Each structure stands twice: as C-alpha cells, then as structure tokens.
Amino acid sequence: MSNAISFEEPWARTHQFDPPAIFGALREERPLARMVYPDGHVGWITSSYDLARTVLSDPRFSHSTEIGHFPVTHRGQVMPNHPRIPGMFIHMDPPHHTHYRRMLTGEFTARRASRLTARAEAVAAEQIDVMRQHGSPADLVKHFAKPLSLRVLSEFVGLPYEEVGRYGHAPTLLHDPDADPQEAGAAMGQAVAFFAEVIERRRKEPQDDLISRLAAEDRLSDEELCNMVTLLLFAGYETTESALAVGVFALLHHADQLAALRADPDKLDAAIEELLRYLTVNQYDTYRTALEDVELGGETVRKGDSVTVSLPAANRDPAKFTCPAELDIDRETSGHMAFGFGIHQCLGQNLARVELRAGLSALLREFPDLGLAAAFEEVPLRLKGSVFAVKSLPVSW
C-alpha cells in the first residue's frame, strides 16, 4: 500500500451498494493516501470521516477549476483546467462563491422547501397513476423516479415541464460516462439555449418561480443567471432521482429493513437519512486543492496538491458509524456527508429530502407488495461517473 494508487481504483465497485473495498484498507493503513490523477498529477485521496470534514471545511483548500486537478475523466478524456465561469459558483472560492450562493440561500431553506411538500406529493400521486396505467412490471426509474425529480425541480426553478424535451436529456447524458460526446454536447447546447429563452420570457412576464425572482433583482446578467439555472438543474436532478431509485432498490433487497419501515411509517425520515448515508450516490469528483502547505493526517500536503474526498468512504467509516456496511433504519445518522460538508454543502438538500419523502411514502402506501421484477444481480447499474445510479429498476406489484 506504499505506492500511489490510480484514480481508477476508487471506481472499482464490486457490489451494488458498497464503495470499493480498497477504502477499508486505506482507512486503516493510510487514511490520506497518494493517488495518481488522470493528468498525471500525484495528489491525495482521503477515506476517513474526520479528514473529509477537515478538508471540506478548511479555507486553505480551494475548489477552483483554475488550479485543481480533476480526479475523474469525462468520457475517457482528461478534464483540463479552465477559467471561472460566471454564475457557476460550485467551482468558486469566496468571495465569488459567497456572492452567488447568498442569492439562493433563502430559496432553499427547510421552511421554503416544506411549502413544496403538497406539490411533491401530488406529483408522486400522478406518477403512481402512470405506473398503474403502464401495468406491472414497470421501470421505476423511467415511470416514477426521473419524472418526479425533474417535474418538482423544474417547477421550482421555473422551467416549463411541458417543454422537457428541450432540456431533460442533457443532465442524464452529462452524467453518463458512456454517452456519445457529440450527442451529449448537442443536448447541452439545446438545453442552455432553452434556459436563455426562458430567462427572457420571465424578465418580460414574471411568475412565482426562482428564475423570475432572480431576474427581478436585476443583479445578474443573462449569462450568470443561465449558468446558475444550469448548475441547479444538473446538480439537483440526477442526484435526487438516483438517490430515490437506488434507495428503493436497497430497501427491496433488504427485506427486513423494508418490513420495519412498513410496520412503522414514522421511521421514514430516519430511513431516508440512513439510505443517504449508506448509498452516498455522489461518488468521486469531490476534490480540493491546497493554496499553501497544509499538515494533514500526519502528511504534508504541498501547495498545488489536489486532495480527493471520498464521501462514500467517509460515510462508511467505523470510527463514526457502528457497523457502517449495514443498512439500519434505526441508526443515528446525524452528521452523514451524503450532501458534502462546509461552504459547498449541497444547497438543495432540503428540497431533495422533500422529494425523497414524497416518493418513498407514495410507493410504500400504494404498492404494499412492491418487489423486484428482475434478479438482484441483473439490475443494470451505472458505476462510474459522478453519480452512482441504476439505469433501470424493474418492479412488480
């Protein structure tokens, strides 16, 4: 274990729900380990909970794309550094990050998200009807998880869902490492053009949505607002959809946990937090770059070194969670890092929880005998890419 590992090793899942076994060995021997990045940079990767929190909260580590080294490839290609993109604040440091994020903080509070509960539940009920009309078996991803997540997020942001064909495919293709680059590029271009069109509409005729409220403040250029909309859709759609679909997959596989949840529906919120911890669908591209020499975990991280933080490994650290490889809906899960940590912690996590609660409660209530319609081993997975997902989930009732 003394040599630097390849960036590909943390991708080497061998089980449907578990991160690669290498993290267990790394955590015991060198929780801050050397890793060779796709561009040849020899940086670091963390596998412990405490080190993950330290890196993600330390202002001496930057999230800028101007200086960092990407820990993943994009459709097999090394991802180059690039200048700061106006409005794309996820890859900015303060004060630029603060400037943009502050505009959105009030939109994503727990109170604001709770106001969307009734609408999320209505959308979930409508998708249940779609599944019934299709008949058993059905693909839970296609007929339930994807449309539920995309409809709720689109309405909140201000994207007309009746025009979903103009933007809905882009996030899926962007997150899919096997997608055709030309097809993905074309879908991205079409989506961004559509966002710009919607922004122009909302400037002329505001509605009760996020785009209209941001446009009314007149603090953002069309380019900045378009990039912020792109970020919100691409960061918030696939992650929630995947957490919902893989969460159902995990519950159907862990029959005892599903039975316990059915017996006591009041455990739903705790079950959601445990599923988020256990699955941690945000996988591999959480990284930071040292702005100066930093002593970390008994090592010296030099200025310019990139450190990848494995959120799945952190959420399976036995120093934080007892028997972390087990799914246990009665577990105390406070402090899990499925949504990250620090100033870049997921802005939309409250909305994601509303969607997950609406989706899971509807499925549990309406399909008391829901089960897998395929062998466990035959459910197709997307193992690489930034978001762990099931490509389809055949279910019957």
mmCIF file of C-alpha atoms in Angstrom:
data_model
loop_
_atom_site.group_PDB
_atom_site.id
_atom_site.type_symbol
_atom_site.label_atom_id
_atom_site.label_comp_id
_atom_site.label_asym_id
_atom_site.label_seq_id
_atom_site.Cartn_x
_atom_site.Cartn_y
_atom_site.Cartn_z
ATOM 1 C CA MET A 1 0.000 0.000 0.000
ATOM 2 C CA SER A 2 3.061 2.269 -0.025
ATOM 3 C CA ASN A 3 2.767 3.255 -3.682
ATOM 4 C CA ALA A 4 0.316 5.797 -5.056
ATOM 5 C CA ILE A 5 -2.956 4.266 -6.210
ATOM 6 C CA SER A 6 -4.509 5.011 -9.586
ATOM 7 C CA PHE A 7 -7.553 7.279 -9.737
ATOM 8 C CA GLU A 8 -9.375 4.320 -11.301
ATOM 9 C CA GLU A 9 -9.197 2.186 -8.161
ATOM 10 C CA PRO A 10 -11.839 4.181 -6.247
ATOM 11 C CA TRP A 11 -14.159 3.467 -9.189
ATOM 12 C CA ALA A 12 -13.803 -0.294 -8.885
ATOM 13 C CA ARG A 13 -17.132 -1.183 -7.285
ATOM 14 C CA THR A 14 -17.670 -4.909 -6.868
ATOM 15 C CA HIS A 15 -21.026 -4.723 -5.079
ATOM 16 C CA GLN A 16 -24.282 -2.954 -5.835
ATOM 17 C CA PHE A 17 -24.272 -0.773 -2.731
ATOM 18 C CA ASP A 18 -20.750 -0.799 -1.326
ATOM 19 C CA PRO A 19 -17.856 1.504 -2.215
ATOM 20 C CA PRO A 20 -14.668 -0.281 -3.337
ATOM 21 C CA ALA A 21 -13.010 -2.492 -0.735
ATOM 22 C CA ILE A 22 -9.746 -0.584 -1.123
ATOM 23 C CA PHE A 23 -11.138 2.168 1.088
ATOM 24 C CA GLY A 24 -11.251 -0.168 4.080
ATOM 25 C CA ALA A 25 -7.574 -0.997 3.697
ATOM 26 C CA LEU A 26 -6.612 2.618 3.039
ATOM 27 C CA ARG A 27 -8.538 3.860 6.058
ATOM 28 C CA GLU A 28 -6.619 1.503 8.351
ATOM 29 C CA GLU A 29 -3.151 1.986 6.856
ATOM 30 C CA ARG A 30 -3.127 5.471 5.341
ATOM 31 C CA PRO A 31 -6.396 7.398 5.504
ATOM 32 C CA LEU A 32 -4.653 10.113 3.489
ATOM 33 C CA ALA A 33 -3.124 8.223 0.588
ATOM 34 C CA ARG A 34 -1.230 9.217 -2.523
ATOM 35 C CA MET A 35 -3.229 8.997 -5.754
ATOM 36 C CA VAL A 36 -2.254 9.486 -9.390
ATOM 37 C CA TYR A 37 -4.786 11.730 -11.127
ATOM 38 C CA PRO A 38 -5.845 11.365 -14.791
ATOM 39 C CA ASP A 39 -3.476 14.161 -15.872
ATOM 40 C CA GLY A 40 -0.516 12.507 -14.106
ATOM 41 C CA HIS A 41 -0.612 14.750 -11.037
ATOM 42 C CA VAL A 42 0.296 12.841 -7.874
ATOM 43 C CA GLY A 43 -2.085 14.145 -5.262
ATOM 44 C CA TRP A 44 -4.068 12.597 -2.433
ATOM 45 C CA ILE A 45 -7.314 10.844 -1.545
ATOM 46 C CA THR A 46 -8.985 10.688 1.864
ATOM 47 C CA SER A 47 -11.025 7.749 3.139
ATOM 48 C CA SER A 48 -11.737 8.792 6.733
ATOM 49 C CA TYR A 49 -14.679 10.780 8.045
ATOM 50 C CA ASP A 50 -12.602 13.220 10.095
ATOM 51 C CA LEU A 51 -10.161 14.009 7.294
ATOM 52 C CA ALA A 52 -13.030 14.523 4.868
ATOM 53 C CA ARG A 53 -14.638 17.109 7.145
ATOM 54 C CA THR A 54 -11.293 18.797 7.708
ATOM 55 C CA VAL A 55 -10.517 19.197 4.017
ATOM 56 C CA LEU A 56 -14.018 20.361 3.090
ATOM 57 C CA SER A 57 -14.116 22.995 5.843
ATOM 58 C CA ASP A 58 -10.547 24.335 5.677
ATOM 59 C CA PRO A 59 -10.287 27.643 3.744
ATOM 60 C CA ARG A 60 -6.731 26.720 2.797
ATOM 61 C CA PHE A 61 -8.235 24.303 0.284
ATOM 62 C CA SER A 62 -9.704 25.690 -2.934
ATOM 63 C CA HIS A 63 -12.460 24.359 -5.179
ATOM 64 C CA SER A 64 -11.389 26.476 -8.136
ATOM 65 C CA THR A 65 -11.179 24.815 -11.545
ATOM 66 C CA GLU A 66 -8.386 27.221 -12.434
ATOM 67 C CA ILE A 67 -5.818 25.428 -10.272
ATOM 68 C CA GLY A 68 -7.214 21.997 -9.392
ATOM 69 C CA HIS A 69 -6.650 18.554 -10.878
ATOM 70 C CA PHE A 70 -9.800 16.633 -11.731
ATOM 71 C CA PRO A 71 -9.890 13.149 -10.126
ATOM 72 C CA VAL A 72 -12.069 11.701 -12.891
ATOM 73 C CA THR A 73 -12.139 11.621 -16.665
ATOM 74 C CA HIS A 74 -15.054 12.859 -18.738
ATOM 75 C CA ARG A 75 -15.996 10.322 -21.395
ATOM 76 C CA GLY A 76 -12.462 8.980 -21.201
ATOM 77 C CA GLN A 77 -10.794 12.374 -21.608
ATOM 78 C CA VAL A 78 -8.690 14.294 -19.083
ATOM 79 C CA MET A 79 -10.619 17.326 -17.874
ATOM 80 C CA PRO A 80 -8.478 20.465 -18.268
ATOM 81 C CA ASN A 81 -8.342 23.479 -16.006
ATOM 82 C CA HIS A 82 -10.499 26.368 -17.121
ATOM 83 C CA PRO A 83 -11.230 29.947 -16.044
ATOM 84 C CA ARG A 84 -14.015 30.812 -13.654
ATOM 85 C CA ILE A 85 -17.424 30.643 -15.355
ATOM 86 C CA PRO A 86 -19.782 33.486 -14.376
ATOM 87 C CA GLY A 87 -22.595 32.133 -12.204
ATOM 88 C CA MET A 88 -21.181 28.597 -11.953
ATOM 89 C CA PHE A 89 -20.404 29.101 -8.278
ATOM 90 C CA ILE A 90 -19.934 25.449 -7.332
ATOM 91 C CA HIS A 91 -16.314 25.716 -8.501
ATOM 92 C CA MET A 92 -15.578 29.087 -6.912
ATOM 93 C CA ASP A 93 -13.994 30.206 -3.664
ATOM 94 C CA PRO A 94 -15.057 33.158 -1.526
ATOM 95 C CA PRO A 95 -15.802 35.960 -2.153
ATOM 96 C CA HIS A 96 -17.114 34.956 -5.610
ATOM 97 C CA HIS A 97 -18.770 31.808 -4.268
ATOM 98 C CA THR A 98 -20.342 33.791 -1.418
ATOM 99 C CA HIS A 99 -21.686 36.426 -3.810
ATOM 100 C CA TYR A 100 -23.700 33.942 -5.858
ATOM 101 C CA ARG A 101 -24.694 31.439 -3.175
ATOM 102 C CA ARG A 102 -26.067 34.160 -0.918
ATOM 103 C CA MET A 103 -28.637 34.994 -3.606
ATOM 104 C CA LEU A 104 -30.015 31.456 -3.377
ATOM 105 C CA THR A 105 -29.756 30.616 0.308
ATOM 106 C CA GLY A 106 -33.238 31.896 1.137
ATOM 107 C CA GLU A 107 -34.740 29.871 -1.706
ATOM 108 C CA PHE A 108 -33.559 26.555 -0.266
ATOM 109 C CA THR A 109 -34.300 26.816 3.440
ATOM 110 C CA ALA A 110 -36.122 23.978 5.175
ATOM 111 C CA ARG A 111 -39.172 26.218 5.572
ATOM 112 C CA ARG A 112 -39.274 27.125 1.876
ATOM 113 C CA ALA A 113 -38.782 23.504 0.879
ATOM 114 C CA SER A 114 -41.591 22.365 3.189
ATOM 115 C CA ARG A 115 -44.009 24.568 1.248
ATOM 116 C CA LEU A 116 -43.385 22.306 -1.740
ATOM 117 C CA THR A 117 -44.437 19.172 0.138
ATOM 118 C CA ALA A 118 -48.030 19.215 -1.112
ATOM 119 C CA ARG A 119 -46.927 19.711 -4.704
ATOM 120 C CA ALA A 120 -44.297 16.964 -4.472
ATOM 121 C CA GLU A 121 -46.910 14.604 -3.034
ATOM 122 C CA ALA A 122 -49.328 15.485 -5.846
ATOM 123 C CA VAL A 123 -46.669 14.789 -8.473
ATOM 124 C CA ALA A 124 -45.811 11.481 -6.770
ATOM 125 C CA ALA A 125 -49.503 10.502 -6.859
ATOM 126 C CA GLU A 126 -49.692 11.332 -10.558
ATOM 127 C CA GLN A 127 -46.643 9.189 -11.274
ATOM 128 C CA ILE A 128 -48.177 6.343 -9.285
ATOM 129 C CA ASP A 129 -51.125 6.590 -11.684
ATOM 130 C CA VAL A 130 -48.705 6.469 -14.618
ATOM 131 C CA MET A 131 -47.222 3.255 -13.232
ATOM 132 C CA ARG A 132 -50.659 1.715 -12.771
ATOM 133 C CA GLN A 133 -51.671 2.674 -16.300
ATOM 134 C CA HIS A 134 -48.487 1.082 -17.614
ATOM 135 C CA GLY A 135 -49.121 -2.049 -15.588
ATOM 136 C CA SER A 136 -46.887 -4.422 -13.672
ATOM 137 C CA PRO A 137 -43.974 -4.819 -14.175
ATOM 138 C CA ALA A 138 -42.729 -1.292 -14.810
ATOM 139 C CA ASP A 139 -39.424 0.566 -14.778
ATOM 140 C CA LEU A 140 -39.405 2.623 -11.598
ATOM 141 C CA VAL A 141 -36.654 4.886 -12.958
ATOM 142 C CA LYS A 142 -38.488 5.773 -16.162
ATOM 143 C CA HIS A 143 -42.035 5.959 -14.835
ATOM 144 C CA PHE A 144 -41.501 7.310 -11.331
ATOM 145 C CA ALA A 145 -38.099 8.479 -10.072
ATOM 146 C CA LYS A 146 -36.981 10.513 -13.077
ATOM 147 C CA PRO A 147 -40.250 12.349 -13.775
ATOM 148 C CA LEU A 148 -40.913 13.001 -10.076
ATOM 149 C CA SER A 149 -37.494 14.564 -9.508
ATOM 150 C CA LEU A 150 -37.438 16.514 -12.749
ATOM 151 C CA ARG A 151 -41.006 17.800 -12.501
ATOM 152 C CA VAL A 152 -40.645 19.120 -8.948
ATOM 153 C CA LEU A 153 -37.257 20.726 -9.603
ATOM 154 C CA SER A 154 -38.352 22.198 -12.939
ATOM 155 C CA GLU A 155 -41.455 23.824 -11.443
ATOM 156 C CA PHE A 156 -39.446 25.255 -8.555
ATOM 157 C CA VAL A 157 -36.746 26.687 -10.809
ATOM 158 C CA GLY A 158 -39.201 27.903 -13.446
ATOM 159 C CA LEU A 159 -38.583 25.570 -16.382
ATOM 160 C CA PRO A 160 -41.823 24.632 -18.188
ATOM 161 C CA TYR A 161 -42.040 20.848 -17.871
ATOM 162 C CA GLU A 162 -44.284 20.639 -20.924
ATOM 163 C CA GLU A 163 -41.132 21.528 -22.867
ATOM 164 C CA VAL A 164 -38.972 18.947 -21.086
ATOM 165 C CA GLY A 165 -37.861 17.516 -24.433
ATOM 166 C CA ARG A 166 -35.717 20.606 -24.887
ATOM 167 C CA TYR A 167 -33.681 20.143 -21.707
ATOM 168 C CA GLY A 168 -34.477 16.886 -19.883
ATOM 169 C CA HIS A 169 -31.947 14.646 -21.638
ATOM 170 C CA ALA A 170 -28.941 16.900 -21.067
ATOM 171 C CA PRO A 171 -28.303 16.143 -17.348
ATOM 172 C CA THR A 172 -28.581 12.393 -17.921
ATOM 173 C CA LEU A 173 -26.138 12.457 -20.824
ATOM 174 C CA LEU A 174 -23.706 14.726 -18.995
ATOM 175 C CA HIS A 175 -23.541 12.355 -16.004
ATOM 176 C CA ASP A 176 -23.245 9.233 -18.172
ATOM 177 C CA PRO A 177 -19.555 8.400 -18.837
ATOM 178 C CA ASP A 178 -20.595 6.121 -21.712
ATOM 179 C CA ALA A 179 -22.706 8.716 -23.514
ATOM 180 C CA ASP A 180 -21.730 9.746 -27.042
ATOM 181 C CA PRO A 181 -19.805 13.051 -26.732
ATOM 182 C CA GLN A 182 -21.465 14.613 -29.778
ATOM 183 C CA GLU A 183 -24.936 13.663 -28.598
ATOM 184 C CA ALA A 184 -24.204 14.980 -25.104
ATOM 185 C CA GLY A 185 -22.742 18.202 -26.475
ATOM 186 C CA ALA A 186 -25.748 18.788 -28.700
ATOM 187 C CA ALA A 187 -28.162 18.162 -25.818
ATOM 188 C CA MET A 188 -26.219 20.541 -23.613
ATOM 189 C CA GLY A 189 -26.261 23.262 -26.254
ATOM 190 C CA GLN A 190 -30.000 22.827 -26.758
ATOM 191 C CA ALA A 191 -30.665 22.975 -23.011
ATOM 192 C CA VAL A 192 -28.608 26.130 -22.455
ATOM 193 C CA ALA A 193 -30.321 27.853 -25.383
ATOM 194 C CA PHE A 194 -33.674 26.919 -23.859
ATOM 195 C CA PHE A 195 -32.667 28.278 -20.442
ATOM 196 C CA ALA A 196 -31.727 31.588 -22.047
ATOM 197 C CA GLU A 197 -35.119 31.674 -23.772
ATOM 198 C CA VAL A 198 -36.972 31.015 -20.521
ATOM 199 C CA ILE A 199 -34.981 33.742 -18.740
ATOM 200 C CA GLU A 200 -36.012 36.209 -21.424
ATOM 201 C CA ARG A 201 -39.661 35.154 -21.009
ATOM 202 C CA ARG A 202 -39.503 35.572 -17.226
ATOM 203 C CA ARG A 203 -37.922 39.006 -17.466
ATOM 204 C CA LYS A 204 -40.928 40.088 -19.534
ATOM 205 C CA GLU A 205 -43.610 38.092 -17.691
ATOM 206 C CA PRO A 206 -42.521 37.065 -14.176
ATOM 207 C CA GLN A 207 -44.089 34.067 -12.444
ATOM 208 C CA ASP A 208 -43.821 32.525 -8.995
ATOM 209 C CA ASP A 209 -40.531 30.727 -9.559
ATOM 210 C CA LEU A 210 -36.847 31.070 -8.825
ATOM 211 C CA ILE A 211 -35.847 32.375 -12.270
ATOM 212 C CA SER A 212 -38.409 35.183 -12.035
ATOM 213 C CA ARG A 213 -37.265 36.194 -8.548
ATOM 214 C CA LEU A 214 -33.603 36.269 -9.528
ATOM 215 C CA ALA A 215 -34.329 38.113 -12.761
ATOM 216 C CA ALA A 216 -36.385 40.725 -10.919
ATOM 217 C CA GLU A 217 -33.445 41.669 -8.710
ATOM 218 C CA ASP A 218 -31.520 42.749 -11.788
ATOM 219 C CA ARG A 219 -28.197 41.815 -10.160
ATOM 220 C CA LEU A 220 -27.345 39.082 -12.630
ATOM 221 C CA SER A 221 -26.545 39.156 -16.319
ATOM 222 C CA ASP A 222 -28.349 36.718 -18.581
ATOM 223 C CA GLU A 223 -25.120 34.678 -18.774
ATOM 224 C CA GLU A 224 -24.785 34.461 -14.991
ATOM 225 C CA LEU A 225 -28.439 33.542 -14.496
ATOM 226 C CA CYS A 226 -28.324 30.970 -17.289
ATOM 227 C CA ASN A 227 -25.284 29.301 -15.727
ATOM 228 C CA MET A 228 -26.918 29.281 -12.296
ATOM 229 C CA VAL A 229 -30.015 27.592 -13.740
ATOM 230 C CA THR A 230 -27.776 25.063 -15.481
ATOM 231 C CA LEU A 231 -25.973 24.334 -12.222
ATOM 232 C CA LEU A 232 -29.182 23.913 -10.226
ATOM 233 C CA LEU A 233 -30.684 21.517 -12.748
ATOM 234 C CA PHE A 234 -27.565 19.458 -13.356
ATOM 235 C CA ALA A 235 -26.657 19.223 -9.656
ATOM 236 C CA GLY A 236 -30.160 18.677 -8.316
ATOM 237 C CA TYR A 237 -31.943 16.399 -10.759
ATOM 238 C CA GLU A 238 -29.843 13.270 -11.318
ATOM 239 C CA THR A 239 -28.627 13.122 -7.723
ATOM 240 C CA THR A 240 -32.137 13.100 -6.251
ATOM 241 C CA GLU A 241 -33.521 10.770 -8.903
ATOM 242 C CA SER A 242 -30.653 8.346 -8.297
ATOM 243 C CA ALA A 243 -30.995 8.525 -4.512
ATOM 244 C CA LEU A 244 -34.700 7.688 -4.847
ATOM 245 C CA ALA A 245 -34.293 4.822 -7.322
ATOM 246 C CA VAL A 246 -31.235 3.255 -5.670
ATOM 247 C CA GLY A 247 -32.898 3.767 -2.292
ATOM 248 C CA VAL A 248 -35.896 1.713 -3.408
ATOM 249 C CA PHE A 249 -33.514 -0.904 -4.821
ATOM 250 C CA ALA A 250 -31.721 -1.116 -1.473
ATOM 251 C CA LEU A 251 -34.947 -1.434 0.503
ATOM 252 C CA LEU A 252 -36.277 -4.152 -1.789
ATOM 253 C CA HIS A 253 -33.027 -6.055 -1.294
ATOM 254 C CA HIS A 254 -33.012 -5.587 2.486
ATOM 255 C CA ALA A 255 -36.391 -7.147 3.214
ATOM 256 C CA ASP A 256 -36.045 -6.788 6.996
ATOM 257 C CA GLN A 257 -35.498 -3.037 6.746
ATOM 258 C CA LEU A 258 -38.386 -2.630 4.323
ATOM 259 C CA ALA A 259 -40.656 -4.616 6.648
ATOM 260 C CA ALA A 260 -39.613 -2.477 9.619
ATOM 261 C CA LEU A 261 -40.381 0.688 7.672
ATOM 262 C CA ARG A 262 -43.764 -0.608 6.543
ATOM 263 C CA ALA A 263 -44.590 -1.551 10.125
ATOM 264 C CA ASP A 264 -43.750 1.936 11.371
ATOM 265 C CA PRO A 265 -44.077 4.648 8.689
ATOM 266 C CA ASP A 266 -42.970 7.247 11.253
ATOM 267 C CA LYS A 267 -39.464 5.935 10.673
ATOM 268 C CA LEU A 268 -39.457 7.304 7.117
ATOM 269 C CA ASP A 269 -37.360 10.407 7.806
ATOM 270 C CA ALA A 270 -34.755 8.359 9.668
ATOM 271 C CA ALA A 271 -34.791 5.770 6.889
ATOM 272 C CA ILE A 272 -34.134 8.467 4.288
ATOM 273 C CA GLU A 273 -31.099 9.735 6.205
ATOM 274 C CA GLU A 274 -29.761 6.197 6.569
ATOM 275 C CA LEU A 275 -30.278 5.485 2.862
ATOM 276 C CA LEU A 276 -28.453 8.707 2.005
ATOM 277 C CA ARG A 277 -25.537 7.658 4.212
ATOM 278 C CA TYR A 278 -25.489 4.027 3.147
ATOM 279 C CA LEU A 279 -25.682 4.718 -0.601
ATOM 280 C CA THR A 280 -23.949 8.125 -0.950
ATOM 281 C CA VAL A 281 -24.674 8.452 -4.671
ATOM 282 C CA ASN A 282 -22.301 11.430 -5.011
ATOM 283 C CA GLN A 283 -19.180 9.441 -5.701
ATOM 284 C CA TYR A 284 -15.843 10.592 -6.985
ATOM 285 C CA ASP A 285 -15.445 14.208 -8.046
ATOM 286 C CA THR A 286 -15.348 15.946 -4.662
ATOM 287 C CA TYR A 287 -11.873 17.425 -4.521
ATOM 288 C CA ARG A 288 -9.974 20.461 -3.236
ATOM 289 C CA THR A 289 -6.554 21.959 -3.965
ATOM 290 C CA ALA A 290 -4.155 23.299 -1.337
ATOM 291 C CA LEU A 291 -3.494 27.038 -1.515
ATOM 292 C CA GLU A 292 -0.493 26.632 0.786
ATOM 293 C CA ASP A 293 1.373 23.815 2.522
ATOM 294 C CA VAL A 294 -1.012 22.079 4.937
ATOM 295 C CA GLU A 295 -0.244 19.480 7.608
ATOM 296 C CA LEU A 296 -2.975 16.881 7.290
ATOM 297 C CA GLY A 297 -3.260 13.395 8.732
ATOM 298 C CA GLY A 298 0.437 13.220 9.535
ATOM 299 C CA GLU A 299 1.408 14.222 5.984
ATOM 300 C CA THR A 300 2.398 17.498 4.357
ATOM 301 C CA VAL A 301 0.054 18.417 1.532
ATOM 302 C CA ARG A 302 2.045 20.823 -0.598
ATOM 303 C CA LYS A 303 0.683 23.965 -2.188
ATOM 304 C CA GLY A 304 -0.909 22.937 -5.503
ATOM 305 C CA ASP A 305 -1.637 19.365 -4.418
ATOM 306 C CA SER A 306 -5.209 18.216 -5.054
ATOM 307 C CA VAL A 307 -6.989 16.125 -2.428
ATOM 308 C CA THR A 308 -9.955 13.977 -3.428
ATOM 309 C CA VAL A 309 -12.522 13.393 -0.697
ATOM 310 C CA SER A 310 -14.403 10.109 -0.940
ATOM 311 C CA LEU A 311 -17.831 10.815 0.507
ATOM 312 C CA PRO A 312 -18.884 7.131 0.211
ATOM 313 C CA ALA A 313 -15.794 6.089 2.179
ATOM 314 C CA ALA A 314 -16.338 8.788 4.815
ATOM 315 C CA ASN A 315 -19.912 7.622 5.322
ATOM 316 C CA ARG A 316 -18.686 4.061 5.857
ATOM 317 C CA ASP A 317 -16.030 4.985 8.444
ATOM 318 C CA PRO A 318 -16.466 2.734 11.546
ATOM 319 C CA ALA A 319 -14.891 5.469 13.658
ATOM 320 C CA LYS A 320 -18.082 7.464 13.055
ATOM 321 C CA PHE A 321 -20.779 4.859 12.340
ATOM 322 C CA THR A 322 -21.070 1.480 14.079
ATOM 323 C CA CYS A 323 -21.278 -1.414 11.586
ATOM 324 C CA PRO A 324 -21.302 1.080 8.698
ATOM 325 C CA ALA A 325 -21.633 -1.570 5.977
ATOM 326 C CA GLU A 326 -25.103 -2.480 7.266
ATOM 327 C CA LEU A 327 -28.317 -0.716 6.282
ATOM 328 C CA ASP A 328 -30.072 0.083 9.555
ATOM 329 C CA ILE A 329 -33.022 2.486 9.501
ATOM 330 C CA ASP A 330 -32.888 2.733 13.306
ATOM 331 C CA ARG A 331 -29.342 4.089 13.165
ATOM 332 C CA GLU A 332 -28.452 7.549 14.468
ATOM 333 C CA THR A 333 -27.189 9.105 11.228
ATOM 334 C CA SER A 334 -26.642 12.734 12.223
ATOM 335 C CA GLY A 335 -23.518 14.091 10.619
ATOM 336 C CA HIS A 336 -23.504 11.942 7.475
ATOM 337 C CA MET A 337 -21.892 13.624 4.479
ATOM 338 C CA ALA A 338 -24.071 12.482 1.604
ATOM 339 C CA PHE A 339 -24.600 16.170 0.811
ATOM 340 C CA GLY A 340 -20.971 17.124 1.380
ATOM 341 C CA PHE A 341 -19.741 19.475 4.074
ATOM 342 C CA GLY A 342 -18.547 23.029 4.515
ATOM 343 C CA ILE A 343 -19.400 26.060 2.399
ATOM 344 C CA HIS A 344 -20.076 23.897 -0.672
ATOM 345 C CA GLN A 345 -22.513 21.572 1.110
ATOM 346 C CA CYS A 346 -25.436 20.821 -1.203
ATOM 347 C CA LEU A 347 -27.658 23.880 -1.424
ATOM 348 C CA GLY A 348 -30.721 21.871 -2.445
ATOM 349 C CA GLN A 349 -30.614 19.171 0.235
ATOM 350 C CA ASN A 350 -33.887 20.285 1.862
ATOM 351 C CA LEU A 351 -35.694 20.098 -1.466
ATOM 352 C CA ALA A 352 -34.139 16.687 -2.126
ATOM 353 C CA ARG A 353 -35.492 15.407 1.188
ATOM 354 C CA VAL A 354 -38.989 16.650 0.312
ATOM 355 C CA GLU A 355 -38.850 14.753 -2.981
ATOM 356 C CA LEU A 356 -37.482 11.583 -1.390
ATOM 357 C CA ARG A 357 -40.124 11.661 1.336
ATOM 358 C CA ALA A 358 -42.947 12.190 -1.161
ATOM 359 C CA GLY A 359 -41.677 9.457 -3.470
ATOM 360 C CA LEU A 360 -40.977 6.788 -0.874
ATOM 361 C CA SER A 361 -44.158 7.384 1.113
ATOM 362 C CA ALA A 362 -46.275 7.106 -2.052
ATOM 363 C CA LEU A 363 -44.622 3.865 -3.120
ATOM 364 C CA LEU A 364 -44.901 2.298 0.334
ATOM 365 C CA ARG A 365 -48.544 3.290 0.665
ATOM 366 C CA GLU A 366 -49.799 2.478 -2.821
ATOM 367 C CA PHE A 367 -47.801 -0.697 -3.525
ATOM 368 C CA PRO A 368 -47.727 -2.790 -0.320
ATOM 369 C CA ASP A 369 -46.359 -5.775 -2.252
ATOM 370 C CA LEU A 370 -43.792 -3.921 -4.366
ATOM 371 C CA GLY A 371 -40.906 -6.163 -5.382
ATOM 372 C CA LEU A 372 -38.090 -6.551 -7.859
ATOM 373 C CA ALA A 373 -39.160 -7.856 -11.267
ATOM 374 C CA ALA A 374 -35.619 -8.976 -12.109
ATOM 375 C CA ALA A 375 -32.859 -10.854 -10.339
ATOM 376 C CA PHE A 376 -30.894 -8.660 -7.942
ATOM 377 C CA GLU A 377 -27.688 -9.218 -9.925
ATOM 378 C CA GLU A 378 -29.362 -8.273 -13.219
ATOM 379 C CA VAL A 379 -30.401 -4.735 -12.266
ATOM 380 C CA PRO A 380 -28.224 -2.548 -14.548
ATOM 381 C CA LEU A 381 -26.009 -0.114 -12.672
ATOM 382 C CA ARG A 382 -24.079 2.987 -13.638
ATOM 383 C CA LEU A 383 -20.947 2.506 -11.569
ATOM 384 C CA LYS A 384 -18.723 5.221 -12.992
ATOM 385 C CA GLY A 385 -19.408 8.885 -13.355
ATOM 386 C CA SER A 386 -20.073 11.420 -10.651
ATOM 387 C CA VAL A 387 -23.439 9.932 -9.619
ATOM 388 C CA PHE A 388 -23.962 6.260 -8.766
ATOM 389 C CA ALA A 389 -27.269 5.126 -10.279
ATOM 390 C CA VAL A 390 -29.418 2.296 -11.503
ATOM 391 C CA LYS A 391 -30.051 2.614 -15.233
ATOM 392 C CA SER A 392 -33.432 0.957 -14.821
ATOM 393 C CA LEU A 393 -35.259 -0.719 -11.951
ATOM 394 C CA PRO A 394 -37.897 -3.286 -12.990
ATOM 395 C CA VAL A 395 -40.508 -3.588 -10.250
ATOM 396 C CA SER A 396 -43.765 -5.501 -9.933
ATOM 397 C CA TRP A 397 -46.782 -5.316 -7.645
#
